[in-house]
Short mmCIF file of C-alpha atoms in Angstrom, two decimals:
data_model
loop_
_atom_site.label_atom_id
_atom_site.label_comp_id
_atom_site.label_asym_id
_atom_site.label_seq_id
_atom_site.Cartn_x
_atom_site.Cartn_y
_atom_site.Cartn_z
CA UNK A 1 0.00 0.00 0.00
CA UNK A 2 1.41 3.41 -1.04
CA UNK A 3 1.52 6.29 1.38
CA UNK A 4 -0.53 9.47 1.08
CA UNK A 5 0.74 12.38 -1.00
CA UNK A 6 -0.58 15.83 -0.12
CA UNK A 7 0.30 19.41 -0.99
CA UNK A 8 -0.56 22.78 0.52
CA UNK A 9 0.28 25.96 -1.39
CA UNK A 10 -0.09 29.62 -0.51
CA UNK A 11 0.79 32.84 -2.31
CA UNK A 12 0.79 36.30 -0.73
CA UNK A 13 1.02 39.53 -2.72
CA UNK A 14 0.86 43.25 -2.03
CA UNK A 15 -2.72 44.40 -2.64
CA UNK A 16 -1.65 47.96 -3.56
CA UNK A 17 -3.55 49.45 -0.62
CA UNK A 18 -1.05 48.84 2.14
CA UNK A 19 -2.22 45.30 2.83
CA UNK A 20 -1.62 41.74 1.64
CA UNK A 21 -3.89 39.59 -0.52
CA UNK A 22 -3.88 35.79 -0.64
CA UNK A 23 -4.75 34.92 -4.27
CA UNK A 24 -3.73 31.28 -3.76
CA UNK A 25 -4.64 29.18 -0.74
CA UNK A 26 -4.81 25.56 -1.87
CA UNK A 27 -4.55 22.31 0.08
CA UNK A 28 -5.64 18.70 -0.14
CA UNK A 29 -5.75 15.41 1.74
CA UNK A 30 -4.54 15.66 5.33
CA UNK A 31 -3.32 19.25 4.86
CA UNK A 32 -5.78 22.12 5.16
CA UNK A 33 -5.08 25.85 5.03
CA UNK A 34 -7.38 28.27 6.86
CA UNK A 35 -7.19 32.06 6.86
CA UNK A 36 -7.72 33.55 10.32
CA UNK A 37 -7.92 37.06 11.73
CA UNK A 38 -4.65 38.86 11.11
CA UNK A 39 -2.98 41.92 12.56
CA UNK A 40 -2.86 45.12 10.54
CA UNK A 41 -1.41 44.50 7.07
CA UNK A 42 -0.26 40.97 8.01
CA UNK A 43 -2.81 38.23 7.30
CA UNK A 44 -2.60 34.93 9.17
CA UNK A 45 -2.91 31.40 7.81
CA UNK A 46 -3.26 28.28 9.94
CA UNK A 47 -2.14 24.86 8.75
CA UNK A 48 -4.64 22.32 10.03
CA UNK A 49 -4.02 18.58 10.04
CA UNK A 50 -7.25 17.08 8.73
CA UNK A 51 -6.00 13.51 9.31
CA UNK A 52 -3.34 11.72 11.33
CA UNK A 53 0.17 11.82 9.99
CA UNK A 54 2.58 11.88 8.45
CA UNK A 55 2.62 8.08 8.56
CA UNK A 56 5.22 5.75 7.08
CA UNK A 57 5.38 6.24 3.31
CA UNK A 58 3.51 9.56 3.29
CA UNK A 59 4.89 12.56 1.41
CA UNK A 60 3.62 16.00 2.44
CA UNK A 61 4.69 19.26 0.77
CA UNK A 62 3.94 22.81 1.92
CA UNK A 63 4.95 25.85 -0.14
CA UNK A 64 4.67 29.57 0.51
CA UNK A 65 5.48 32.32 -2.01
CA UNK A 66 5.64 35.79 -0.50
CA UNK A 67 5.84 38.31 -3.29
CA UNK A 68 7.46 41.75 -3.21
CA UNK A 69 6.10 43.92 -0.39
CA UNK A 70 3.72 41.28 0.99
CA UNK A 71 3.58 40.06 4.58
CA UNK A 72 2.30 36.77 5.98
CA UNK A 73 2.14 34.98 9.35
CA UNK A 74 1.77 31.18 9.20
CA UNK A 75 1.09 28.94 12.18
CA UNK A 76 -0.48 25.55 12.83
CA UNK A 77 -3.54 24.58 14.82
CA UNK A 78 -1.81 21.79 16.76
CA UNK A 79 1.39 19.80 16.98
CA UNK A 80 2.29 17.51 14.07
CA UNK A 81 2.83 13.89 15.15
CA UNK A 82 4.95 11.55 13.03
CA UNK A 83 3.51 8.05 13.46
CA UNK A 84 4.36 4.57 12.21
CA UNK A 85 2.03 3.37 9.47
CA UNK A 86 1.03 0.20 7.66
CA UNK A 87 3.31 1.21 4.81
CA UNK A 88 6.95 0.54 5.60
CA UNK A 89 9.52 3.13 4.78
CA UNK A 90 10.33 6.73 5.48
CA UNK A 91 7.76 9.51 5.51
CA UNK A 92 8.76 12.88 4.07
CA UNK A 93 7.63 16.38 4.97
CA UNK A 94 8.94 19.12 2.69
CA UNK A 95 8.60 22.86 3.29
CA UNK A 96 9.53 25.31 0.52
CA UNK A 97 9.50 29.03 1.35
CA UNK A 98 10.22 31.91 -1.03
CA UNK A 99 10.19 35.55 0.05
CA UNK A 100 10.88 38.31 -2.49
CA UNK A 101 12.61 41.63 -1.81
CA UNK A 102 10.62 43.71 0.65
CA UNK A 103 8.48 40.74 1.68
CA UNK A 104 8.12 39.38 5.20
CA UNK A 105 7.24 35.91 6.49
CA UNK A 106 6.72 34.73 10.05
CA UNK A 107 6.68 30.91 10.00
CA UNK A 108 5.75 29.77 13.51
CA UNK A 109 4.17 26.29 13.53
CA UNK A 110 3.61 24.14 16.61
CA UNK A 111 5.94 21.31 17.57
CA UNK A 112 6.76 18.24 15.53
CA UNK A 113 6.58 15.11 17.71
CA UNK A 114 8.48 11.98 16.68
CA UNK A 115 6.43 9.07 18.05
CA UNK A 116 7.98 5.69 18.73
CA UNK A 117 8.35 3.53 15.61
CA UNK A 118 8.04 6.44 13.16
CA UNK A 119 10.60 7.38 10.51
CA UNK A 120 10.38 10.94 9.16
CA UNK A 121 12.63 13.12 7.02
CA UNK A 122 11.84 16.84 7.24
CA UNK A 123 13.34 19.24 4.72
CA UNK A 124 12.94 23.02 4.93
CA UNK A 125 14.38 25.11 2.10
CA UNK A 126 14.14 28.90 2.16
CA UNK A 127 15.00 31.36 -0.60
CA UNK A 128 14.98 35.05 0.32
CA UNK A 129 15.55 38.25 -1.59
CA UNK A 130 18.28 40.58 -0.36
CA UNK A 131 15.82 42.79 1.56
CA UNK A 132 13.36 40.11 2.66
CA UNK A 133 12.53 39.47 6.31
CA UNK A 134 11.99 36.13 7.99
CA UNK A 135 11.23 34.65 11.38
CA UNK A 136 11.15 30.85 11.35
CA UNK A 137 10.77 28.53 14.34
CA UNK A 138 11.33 24.78 14.37
CA UNK A 139 10.60 22.68 17.44
CA UNK A 140 11.04 18.91 17.56
CA UNK A 141 10.05 16.65 20.44
CA UNK A 142 11.57 13.17 20.58
CA UNK A 143 8.85 10.80 21.73
CA UNK A 144 5.61 11.31 23.61
CA UNK A 145 5.53 11.07 27.41
CA UNK A 146 7.26 7.88 28.55
CA UNK A 147 8.01 6.82 24.97
CA UNK A 148 11.24 6.31 23.04
CA UNK A 149 11.42 8.45 19.89
CA UNK A 150 11.19 7.35 16.30
CA UNK A 151 13.82 8.15 13.70
CA UNK A 152 13.79 11.86 12.81
CA UNK A 153 16.06 13.59 10.32
CA UNK A 154 15.75 17.32 9.76
CA UNK A 155 17.51 19.49 7.19
CA UNK A 156 17.35 23.29 7.07
CA UNK A 157 18.71 25.28 4.13
CA UNK A 158 18.67 29.08 3.82
CA UNK A 159 19.66 31.10 0.77
CA UNK A 160 19.70 34.89 0.70
CA UNK A 161 20.01 36.65 -2.66
CA UNK A 162 21.08 33.36 -4.21
CA UNK A 163 23.83 32.75 -1.65
CA UNK A 164 23.71 29.77 0.71
CA UNK A 165 23.84 31.07 4.28
CA UNK A 166 22.91 27.91 6.19
CA UNK A 167 22.77 24.21 5.33
CA UNK A 168 22.57 21.85 8.27
CA UNK A 169 21.09 18.46 9.11
CA UNK A 170 20.36 16.68 12.38
CA UNK A 171 19.40 12.99 12.72
CA UNK A 172 18.02 11.56 15.98
CA UNK A 173 16.54 8.30 17.19
CA UNK A 174 17.05 4.65 16.24
CA UNK A 175 19.49 4.19 13.37
CA UNK A 176 20.83 7.76 13.56
CA UNK A 177 24.61 8.21 13.58
CA UNK A 178 26.17 7.51 16.96
CA UNK A 179 26.46 10.36 19.41
CA UNK A 180 23.18 12.13 18.64
CA UNK A 181 22.12 11.76 22.29
CA UNK A 182 25.58 12.44 23.71
CA UNK A 183 26.95 15.52 25.47
CA UNK A 184 28.07 17.16 22.21
CA UNK A 185 24.56 17.11 20.67
CA UNK A 186 21.35 16.68 22.71
CA UNK A 187 22.92 15.61 26.02
CA UNK A 188 19.90 13.55 26.93
CA UNK A 189 17.34 16.27 26.22
CA UNK A 190 14.17 15.35 24.36
CA UNK A 191 13.22 18.72 22.86
CA UNK A 192 15.35 20.59 20.33
CA UNK A 193 14.55 23.77 18.49
CA UNK A 194 15.81 26.54 16.24
CA UNK A 195 14.86 30.12 15.63
CA UNK A 196 16.05 31.63 12.37
CA UNK A 197 15.79 35.41 12.00
CA UNK A 198 16.69 37.34 8.85
CA UNK A 199 16.58 41.14 8.86
CA UNK A 200 18.37 43.47 6.38
CA UNK A 201 19.79 45.56 9.23
CA UNK A 202 21.76 42.54 10.49
CA UNK A 203 24.07 42.97 7.48
CA UNK A 204 25.30 46.29 8.91
CA UNK A 205 25.01 45.40 12.59
CA UNK A 206 25.47 41.62 13.01
CA UNK A 207 24.05 39.90 16.06
CA UNK A 208 26.69 39.00 18.65
CA UNK A 209 27.32 35.34 19.42
CA UNK A 210 26.14 34.62 22.94
CA UNK A 211 24.76 32.00 25.29
CA UNK A 212 21.07 32.39 26.14
CA UNK A 213 20.61 30.77 29.51
CA UNK A 214 21.07 27.03 29.88
CA UNK A 215 21.02 24.98 26.69
CA UNK A 216 20.65 27.77 24.14
CA UNK A 217 22.89 29.98 22.06
CA UNK A 218 22.62 32.58 19.32
CA UNK A 219 25.02 32.61 16.40
CA UNK A 220 25.36 35.24 13.65
CA UNK A 221 25.29 33.84 10.12
CA UNK A 222 26.94 35.24 7.03
CA UNK A 223 24.78 38.05 5.72
CA UNK A 224 21.69 39.46 7.43
CA UNK A 225 20.78 36.42 9.54
CA UNK A 226 21.05 34.92 13.01
CA UNK A 227 20.34 31.41 14.28
CA UNK A 228 19.27 30.42 17.78
CA UNK A 229 19.62 26.74 18.72
CA UNK A 230 18.23 25.30 21.94
CA UNK A 231 17.71 22.02 23.74
CA UNK A 232 15.40 21.43 26.70
CA UNK A 233 13.90 18.58 28.73
CA UNK A 234 10.42 19.18 27.27
CA UNK A 235 8.44 21.22 24.76
CA UNK A 236 7.17 23.77 27.29
CA UNK A 237 10.65 24.81 28.39
CA UNK A 238 11.91 24.85 24.81
CA UNK A 239 9.15 27.26 23.77
CA UNK A 240 9.95 29.54 26.68
CA UNK A 241 13.59 29.82 25.58
CA UNK A 242 12.75 30.45 21.92
CA UNK A 243 10.05 33.01 22.77
CA UNK A 244 12.55 34.95 24.85
CA UNK A 245 15.06 34.89 21.98
CA UNK A 246 12.39 36.06 19.54
CA UNK A 247 11.62 39.13 21.65
CA UNK A 248 15.33 40.01 21.61
CA UNK A 249 16.00 39.45 17.89
CA UNK A 250 12.71 40.43 16.26
CA UNK A 251 10.71 42.70 18.58
#
């Protein structure tokens, strides 16, 4: 039995009146996009899981195209849970984000939970114009309460004005390269997250590398970007650390 294939696609454009229009808001299968009440010129879209998943063998794709001068805030209604399925093999969840010059995207979904027995590969690829703005949060929880995690591999790639600024991959759980749970990586923690912030002013005044409390650090990237990485015992504490970093980097 083949897994489920589903795609969600959104396009935001400047409406010429100081706001943002959403001419494309398409989704199918277990992915559903819903427009909600926004703030000022920034509309909000929620990604709603209409079914369980991703399960083994599934392939989900989400794309967002933010055109010149447009703004968009994207969240999710609940955590995404990677589960084992009847179909053997890896599930894939691909996110493709494009933000043109002068555009702004805030990508703030809820956590991704790797349930025991699951096998998921998550790929997030971002292409930004030179003057685009981005706030992106990733949070991954390894296993539900009292449960060993599944296999989870996550890759994050950022390009600004055609130049690769970040390309990193982390694999956790059964079958991952040795050391993923050791002191140099997760150190026994079961929640790991990243906050990626891109602002044109960072090119002139880069963010300083610093430690943010216990288990978190901020690192300037080449160009107008900064990356916060954090580990925590659970999702609640991880969110607290990333929220505090967000207030500092993108008030």
